PDB file of C-alpha atoms in Angstrom:
ATOM      1  CA  MET A   1      10.786  31.967  -6.380  1.00 76.00           C
ATOM      2  CA  GLU A   2       6.732  30.716  -4.951  1.00 84.00           C
ATOM      3  CA  LEU A   3       8.418  27.391  -6.692  1.00 88.00           C
ATOM      4  CA  LEU A   4      10.247  27.649  -4.323  1.00 87.00           C
ATOM      5  CA  LEU A   5       8.852  28.517  -0.698  1.00 87.00           C
ATOM      6  CA  ILE A   6       6.375  26.040  -1.346  1.00 89.00           C
ATOM      7  CA  PHE A   7       8.724  23.331  -2.091  1.00 91.00           C
ATOM      8  CA  ILE A   8      11.273  25.009   0.558  1.00 89.00           C
ATOM      9  CA  THR A   9       8.097  25.014   3.905  1.00 90.00           C
ATOM     10  CA  ALA A  10       6.929  21.754   2.784  1.00 91.00           C
ATOM     11  CA  ILE A  11      10.214  19.782   3.092  1.00 91.00           C
ATOM     12  CA  PHE A  12      10.763  22.246   7.431  1.00 90.00           C
ATOM     13  CA  VAL A  13       8.487  23.731   8.123  1.00 88.00           C
ATOM     14  CA  ASN A  14       5.012  22.335   7.403  1.00 89.00           C
ATOM     15  CA  ASN A  15       6.863  18.578   7.011  1.00 90.00           C
ATOM     16  CA  VAL A  16       3.706  16.116   6.712  1.00 91.00           C
ATOM     17  CA  VAL A  17       4.377  14.627   9.758  1.00 91.00           C
ATOM     18  CA  PHE A  18       5.376  17.033  11.976  1.00 90.00           C
ATOM     19  CA  SER A  19       3.850  19.153  12.025  1.00 88.00           C
ATOM     20  CA  GLN A  20       0.115  18.082  10.423  1.00 87.00           C
ATOM     21  CA  PHE A  21       0.396  15.186  11.757  1.00 86.00           C
ATOM     22  CA  LEU A  22       0.333  12.743   8.191  1.00 88.00           C
ATOM     23  CA  GLY A  23       1.369   8.699   7.530  1.00 86.00           C
ATOM     24  CA  ILE A  24       2.122   8.509  10.881  1.00 86.00           C
ATOM     25  CA  CYS A  25       1.282   4.294  11.248  1.00 82.00           C
ATOM     26  CA  PRO A  26       4.321   3.826   7.895  1.00 82.00           C
ATOM     27  CA  PHE A  27       6.471   6.333   9.646  1.00 87.00           C
ATOM     28  CA  LEU A  28       6.402   4.669  13.461  1.00 86.00           C
ATOM     29  CA  GLY A  29       6.077   0.786  12.104  1.00 83.00           C
ATOM     30  CA  VAL A  30       8.929   1.653   8.296  1.00 80.00           C
ATOM     31  CA  SER A  31      11.397   2.839  10.207  1.00 85.00           C
ATOM     32  CA  LYS A  32      13.732   0.714  12.069  1.00 86.00           C
ATOM     33  CA  LYS A  33      16.471   0.494   9.036  1.00 88.00           C
ATOM     34  CA  ILE A  34      17.661   3.208   7.175  1.00 91.00           C
ATOM     35  CA  GLU A  35      17.098   1.289   3.345  1.00 86.00           C
ATOM     36  CA  THR A  36      13.708   0.397   4.227  1.00 84.00           C
ATOM     37  CA  ALA A  37      12.473   3.883   5.478  1.00 87.00           C
ATOM     38  CA  ALA A  38      14.600   4.980   2.449  1.00 88.00           C
ATOM     39  CA  GLY A  39      12.852   2.761   0.281  1.00 83.00           C
ATOM     40  CA  MET A  40       8.883   3.513   1.319  1.00 84.00           C
ATOM     41  CA  GLY A  41       9.893   7.797   1.046  1.00 87.00           C
ATOM     42  CA  ALA A  42      10.867   6.922  -2.476  1.00 84.00           C
ATOM     43  CA  ALA A  43       7.639   4.864  -3.135  1.00 82.00           C
ATOM     44  CA  VAL A  44       5.407   7.769  -0.875  1.00 87.00           C
ATOM     45  CA  ALA A  45       7.382  10.364  -3.960  1.00 88.00           C
ATOM     46  CA  PHE A  46       5.807   8.603  -6.708  1.00 84.00           C
ATOM     47  CA  VAL A  47       2.661   7.651  -5.266  1.00 86.00           C
ATOM     48  CA  LEU A  48       2.245  10.853  -3.453  1.00 91.00           C
ATOM     49  CA  THR A  49       3.318  12.675  -7.007  1.00 91.00           C
ATOM     50  CA  ILE A  50       1.459  10.855  -9.692  1.00 90.00           C
ATOM     51  CA  ALA A  51      -1.595  10.669  -7.191  1.00 91.00           C
ATOM     52  CA  THR A  52      -1.761  14.117  -7.283  1.00 94.00           C
ATOM     53  CA  ILE A  53      -2.036  14.750 -11.112  1.00 94.00           C
ATOM     54  CA  VAL A  54      -4.575  12.197 -12.243  1.00 94.00           C
ATOM     55  CA  THR A  55      -6.027  13.221  -9.186  1.00 95.00           C
ATOM     56  CA  TYR A  56      -5.790  17.501 -10.591  1.00 96.00           C
ATOM     57  CA  LEU A  57      -7.235  16.322 -13.580  1.00 95.00           C
ATOM     58  CA  ILE A  58     -10.072  13.591 -12.512  1.00 95.00           C
ATOM     59  CA  GLN A  59     -11.960  16.939  -9.961  1.00 95.00           C
ATOM     60  CA  ILE A  60     -11.267  19.300 -12.408  1.00 94.00           C
ATOM     61  CA  TYR A  61     -12.465  18.042 -15.241  1.00 94.00           C
ATOM     62  CA  VAL A  62     -14.778  14.911 -14.575  1.00 94.00           C
ATOM     63  CA  LEU A  63     -15.904  15.476 -10.508  1.00 94.00           C
ATOM     64  CA  ASP A  64     -16.719  19.349 -10.935  1.00 93.00           C
ATOM     65  CA  ALA A  65     -17.882  19.252 -14.848  1.00 92.00           C
ATOM     66  CA  ASN A  66     -20.035  17.466 -14.496  1.00 93.00           C
ATOM     67  CA  GLY A  67     -21.236  18.617 -10.808  1.00 92.00           C
ATOM     68  CA  LEU A  68     -19.904  15.856  -9.386  1.00 92.00           C
ATOM     69  CA  GLY A  69     -17.828  17.312  -6.189  1.00 90.00           C
ATOM     70  CA  TYR A  70     -19.907  15.020  -3.482  1.00 93.00           C
ATOM     71  CA  LEU A  71     -17.312  12.085  -4.526  1.00 93.00           C
ATOM     72  CA  GLN A  72     -13.939  13.288  -4.562  1.00 94.00           C
ATOM     73  CA  THR A  73     -13.026  11.544  -1.943  1.00 93.00           C
ATOM     74  CA  ILE A  74     -14.115   7.977  -2.407  1.00 93.00           C
ATOM     75  CA  THR A  75     -12.414   8.318  -5.744  1.00 94.00           C
ATOM     76  CA  PHE A  76      -9.626   9.672  -3.943  1.00 93.00           C
ATOM     77  CA  ILE A  77      -9.526   6.675  -2.501  1.00 91.00           C
ATOM     78  CA  LEU A  78      -9.358   4.529  -5.844  1.00 91.00           C
ATOM     79  CA  VAL A  79      -7.149   6.343  -7.778  1.00 90.00           C
ATOM     80  CA  ILE A  80      -4.766   6.157  -4.995  1.00 90.00           C
ATOM     81  CA  ALA A  81      -5.206   2.560  -4.377  1.00 89.00           C
ATOM     82  CA  ALA A  82      -4.920   1.160  -8.150  1.00 89.00           C
ATOM     83  CA  LEU A  83      -1.201   3.300  -7.837  1.00 85.00           C
ATOM     84  CA  VAL A  84      -0.237   1.558  -5.126  1.00 85.00           C
ATOM     85  CA  GLN A  85      -0.932  -1.953  -6.679  1.00 87.00           C
ATOM     86  CA  MET A  86       0.730  -0.391 -10.055  1.00 85.00           C
ATOM     87  CA  VAL A  87       4.206   0.501  -7.599  1.00 80.00           C
ATOM     88  CA  GLU A  88       3.094  -2.793  -5.948  1.00 84.00           C
ATOM     89  CA  ILE A  89       3.682  -4.719  -9.389  1.00 87.00           C
ATOM     90  CA  ILE A  90       6.776  -2.261 -11.063  1.00 86.00           C
ATOM     91  CA  LEU A  91       8.710  -3.437  -7.364  1.00 82.00           C
ATOM     92  CA  LYS A  92       8.205  -7.058  -7.507  1.00 85.00           C
ATOM     93  CA  LYS A  93       9.600  -7.346 -10.464  1.00 89.00           C
ATOM     94  CA  VAL A  94      12.156  -5.361 -10.350  1.00 87.00           C
ATOM     95  CA  SER A  95      13.341  -4.975  -6.516  1.00 82.00           C
ATOM     96  CA  PRO A  96      12.133  -8.615  -5.101  1.00 85.00           C
ATOM     97  CA  ALA A  97      14.154  -7.720  -1.640  1.00 81.00           C
ATOM     98  CA  LEU A  98      13.017  -3.875  -1.230  1.00 76.00           C
ATOM     99  CA  TYR A  99       9.559  -5.394  -1.667  1.00 80.00           C
ATOM    100  CA  GLN A 100      10.309  -8.066   0.890  1.00 80.00           C
ATOM    101  CA  ALA A 101      11.420  -5.899   3.298  1.00 72.00           C
ATOM    102  CA  LEU A 102       8.608  -2.989   3.012  1.00 71.00           C
ATOM    103  CA  GLY A 103       6.595  -5.720   2.690  1.00 69.00           C
ATOM    104  CA  VAL A 104       3.185  -5.869   4.153  1.00 68.00           C
ATOM    105  CA  PHE A 105       3.406  -1.968   4.572  1.00 68.00           C
ATOM    106  CA  LEU A 106       3.331  -1.885   1.355  1.00 73.00           C
ATOM    107  CA  PRO A 107      -0.616  -2.424   0.437  1.00 76.00           C
ATOM    108  CA  LEU A 108      -0.543   0.667   3.446  1.00 71.00           C
ATOM    109  CA  ILE A 109       0.434   3.669   1.539  1.00 78.00           C
ATOM    110  CA  THR A 110      -3.554   2.665  -0.050  1.00 73.00           C
ATOM    111  CA  THR A 111      -4.541   3.759   3.209  1.00 69.00           C
ATOM    112  CA  ASN A 112      -1.946   6.718   4.220  1.00 77.00           C
ATOM    113  CA  CYS A 113      -3.372   9.407   5.397  1.00 84.00           C
ATOM    114  CA  CYS A 114      -0.410  11.200   4.285  1.00 89.00           C
ATOM    115  CA  ILE A 115      -1.305  10.729   0.204  1.00 91.00           C
ATOM    116  CA  LEU A 116      -5.016  11.248   0.242  1.00 91.00           C
ATOM    117  CA  GLY A 117      -4.429  14.313   2.183  1.00 92.00           C
ATOM    118  CA  VAL A 118      -1.649  16.366   0.166  1.00 93.00           C
ATOM    119  CA  ALA A 119      -4.548  15.160  -3.088  1.00 93.00           C
ATOM    120  CA  ILE A 120      -7.174  17.194  -0.801  1.00 94.00           C
ATOM    121  CA  LEU A 121      -5.191  19.834   0.125  1.00 94.00           C
ATOM    122  CA  VAL A 122      -4.053  20.617  -3.708  1.00 95.00           C
ATOM    123  CA  ILE A 123      -7.491  20.973  -5.178  1.00 94.00           C
ATOM    124  CA  GLN A 124      -8.571  23.195  -1.332  1.00 94.00           C
ATOM    125  CA  LYS A 125      -5.607  25.349  -1.938  1.00 93.00           C
ATOM    126  CA  GLU A 126      -6.676  26.423  -6.052  1.00 92.00           C
ATOM    127  CA  PHE A 127      -2.920  25.245  -6.301  1.00 94.00           C
ATOM    128  CA  ASP A 128      -2.935  25.405 -10.882  1.00 94.00           C
ATOM    129  CA  LEU A 129      -1.177  21.613 -12.222  1.00 94.00           C
ATOM    130  CA  LEU A 130       1.894  22.498 -11.496  1.00 94.00           C
ATOM    131  CA  THR A 131       1.818  24.540  -7.970  1.00 95.00           C
ATOM    132  CA  GLY A 132       0.032  21.112  -6.615  1.00 95.00           C
ATOM    133  CA  VAL A 133       2.474  18.460  -8.004  1.00 95.00           C
ATOM    134  CA  VAL A 134       5.494  21.099  -6.149  1.00 95.00           C
ATOM    135  CA  TYR A 135       3.532  20.716  -3.268  1.00 96.00           C
ATOM    136  CA  ALA A 136       3.178  17.463  -3.543  1.00 95.00           C
ATOM    137  CA  PHE A 137       6.348  16.063  -3.867  1.00 95.00           C
ATOM    138  CA  SER A 138       8.225  18.640  -1.830  1.00 95.00           C
ATOM    139  CA  THR A 139       5.448  16.834   0.648  1.00 95.00           C
ATOM    140  CA  ALA A 140       7.134  13.496   0.210  1.00 93.00           C
ATOM    141  CA  LEU A 141      10.301  14.844  -0.285  1.00 95.00           C
ATOM    142  CA  GLY A 142       9.275  16.120   3.537  1.00 94.00           C
ATOM    143  CA  PHE A 143       8.134  13.168   4.161  1.00 94.00           C
ATOM    144  CA  ALA A 144      10.745  10.352   3.316  1.00 93.00           C
ATOM    145  CA  LEU A 145      13.384  12.851   5.180  1.00 94.00           C
ATOM    146  CA  ALA A 146      11.398  12.477   8.370  1.00 93.00           C
ATOM    147  CA  LEU A 147      11.378   8.064   8.059  1.00 93.00           C
ATOM    148  CA  ILE A 148      15.113   8.255   7.724  1.00 94.00           C
ATOM    149  CA  ILE A 149      15.953  10.793   9.882  1.00 94.00           C
ATOM    150  CA  PHE A 150      13.469   8.915  12.480  1.00 94.00           C
ATOM    151  CA  ALA A 151      15.407   5.319  10.672  1.00 94.00           C
ATOM    152  CA  GLY A 152      18.325   6.036  12.220  1.00 94.00           C
ATOM    153  CA  ILE A 153      17.945   6.935  15.342  1.00 93.00           C
ATOM    154  CA  ARG A 154      16.214   4.294  16.062  1.00 91.00           C
ATOM    155  CA  GLU A 155      19.738   1.930  14.342  1.00 92.00           C
ATOM    156  CA  GLN A 156      22.202   4.394  17.275  1.00 91.00           C
ATOM    157  CA  LEU A 157      19.724   3.438  19.936  1.00 89.00           C
ATOM    158  CA  SER A 158      18.867  -0.419  19.187  1.00 86.00           C
ATOM    159  CA  LEU A 159      23.452  -0.146  20.011  1.00 88.00           C
ATOM    160  CA  VAL A 160      22.667   1.545  23.937  1.00 87.00           C
ATOM    161  CA  ASN A 161      21.185   0.085  26.419  1.00 88.00           C
ATOM    162  CA  VAL A 162      17.711   1.767  27.043  1.00 86.00           C
ATOM    163  CA  PRO A 163      16.625   1.064  30.033  1.00 88.00           C
ATOM    164  CA  LYS A 164      13.376  -2.119  29.797  1.00 87.00           C
ATOM    165  CA  GLY A 165      10.067   0.311  30.483  1.00 85.00           C
ATOM    166  CA  MET A 166      11.166   2.076  27.577  1.00 88.00           C
ATOM    167  CA  ARG A 167      11.899  -0.224  24.894  1.00 85.00           C
ATOM    168  CA  GLY A 168       9.691  -0.640  21.942  1.00 84.00           C
ATOM    169  CA  MET A 169       7.515   2.298  21.024  1.00 86.00           C
ATOM    170  CA  SER A 170       7.859   3.833  23.657  1.00 90.00           C
ATOM    171  CA  ILE A 171      11.103   5.249  22.805  1.00 91.00           C
ATOM    172  CA  ALA A 172      10.357   5.258  19.400  1.00 89.00           C
ATOM    173  CA  LEU A 173       7.935   8.034  20.091  1.00 92.00           C
ATOM    174  CA  VAL A 174       9.445   9.818  23.153  1.00 92.00           C
ATOM    175  CA  THR A 175      12.378  10.578  20.306  1.00 92.00           C
ATOM    176  CA  ALA A 176       9.744  11.250  17.251  1.00 92.00           C
ATOM    177  CA  GLY A 177       8.443  13.820  19.557  1.00 92.00           C
ATOM    178  CA  LEU A 178      11.622  15.380  20.258  1.00 92.00           C
ATOM    179  CA  LEU A 179      12.744  15.322  16.188  1.00 92.00           C
ATOM    180  CA  ALA A 180       8.720  17.272  16.026  1.00 91.00           C
ATOM    181  CA  MET A 181      10.513  19.890  18.375  1.00 91.00           C
ATOM    182  CA  ALA A 182      13.568  20.585  16.350  1.00 90.00           C
ATOM    183  CA  PHE A 183      12.041  20.969  13.075  1.00 90.00           C
ATOM    184  CA  MET A 184       9.375  23.577  14.926  1.00 88.00           C
ATOM    185  CA  GLY A 185      13.329  25.374  14.974  1.00 85.00           C
ATOM    186  CA  PHE A 186      12.017  26.351  11.252  1.00 86.00           C
ATOM    187  CA  SER A 187       8.947  27.885  12.230  1.00 82.00           C
ATOM    188  CA  GLY A 188       9.265  31.456  10.533  1.00 78.00           C
ATOM    189  CA  VAL A 189      11.802  30.628   8.289  1.00 79.00           C
ATOM    190  CA  ASP A 190       8.743  30.735   4.802  1.00 75.00           C
ATOM    191  CA  GLN A 191       8.360  34.275   6.706  1.00 78.00           C
ATOM    192  CA  GLY A 192      11.816  35.007   6.441  1.00 79.00           C
ATOM    193  CA  LEU A 193      11.786  34.062   2.381  1.00 74.00           C
ATOM    194  CA  GLU A 194       8.062  36.139   1.202  1.00 74.00           C
ATOM    195  CA  ALA A 195      10.267  39.109   3.490  1.00 77.00           C
ATOM    196  CA  LEU A 196      14.087  38.802   1.265  1.00 74.00           C
ATOM    197  CA  PHE A 197      12.122  37.721  -1.673  1.00 70.00           C
ATOM    198  CA  GLY A 198       9.753  39.980  -1.513  1.00 66.00           C
ATOM    199  CA  LEU A 199       6.571  37.769  -2.153  1.00 58.00           C
ATOM    200  CA  ASN A 200       3.923  39.115   0.750  1.00 53.00           C
ATOM    201  CA  LYS A 201       4.051  42.176  -1.957  1.00 44.00           C
TER     202      LYS A 201
END
């Protein structure tokens, strides 16, 4: 039940975009079409889950074991960069259309603070490996959900007559703010689930 609580909380209550404000660059940059947003969400989910496993093992068995905790950030960045390169090569072979659609934002996964932030949060929260993977995957699902919803709204906005001064990034930022307020409606769901299943005892 604790894993279910982490899963639901990471997607809705503590959404990585609307609550923790991580991964804003790809959120705004790759959200013009639903298809591209879904592809980016899948790529981030894959990289984030694998990166969490690899960085966790490196932290426990290499950095902590040898007293090299101060190298955490640079080590995690190198691991994430290597994984992104792997995803880029796979996408180029498997789905050239999606590779072209993601364009410059695929390499930007390397500098996506969402991935680095979650990898570090797993260590800071002292999760075990299974809990860390569930947290990372559900966070990635929350990121993908936010991206796809936002892309759907932006597709609809392209069909309406938006005032000239609000076109482009202006209306996108207003929409993102309204979405963040909508997601605030989920606050308290985690406490309700804790009370329901008696996890706070």
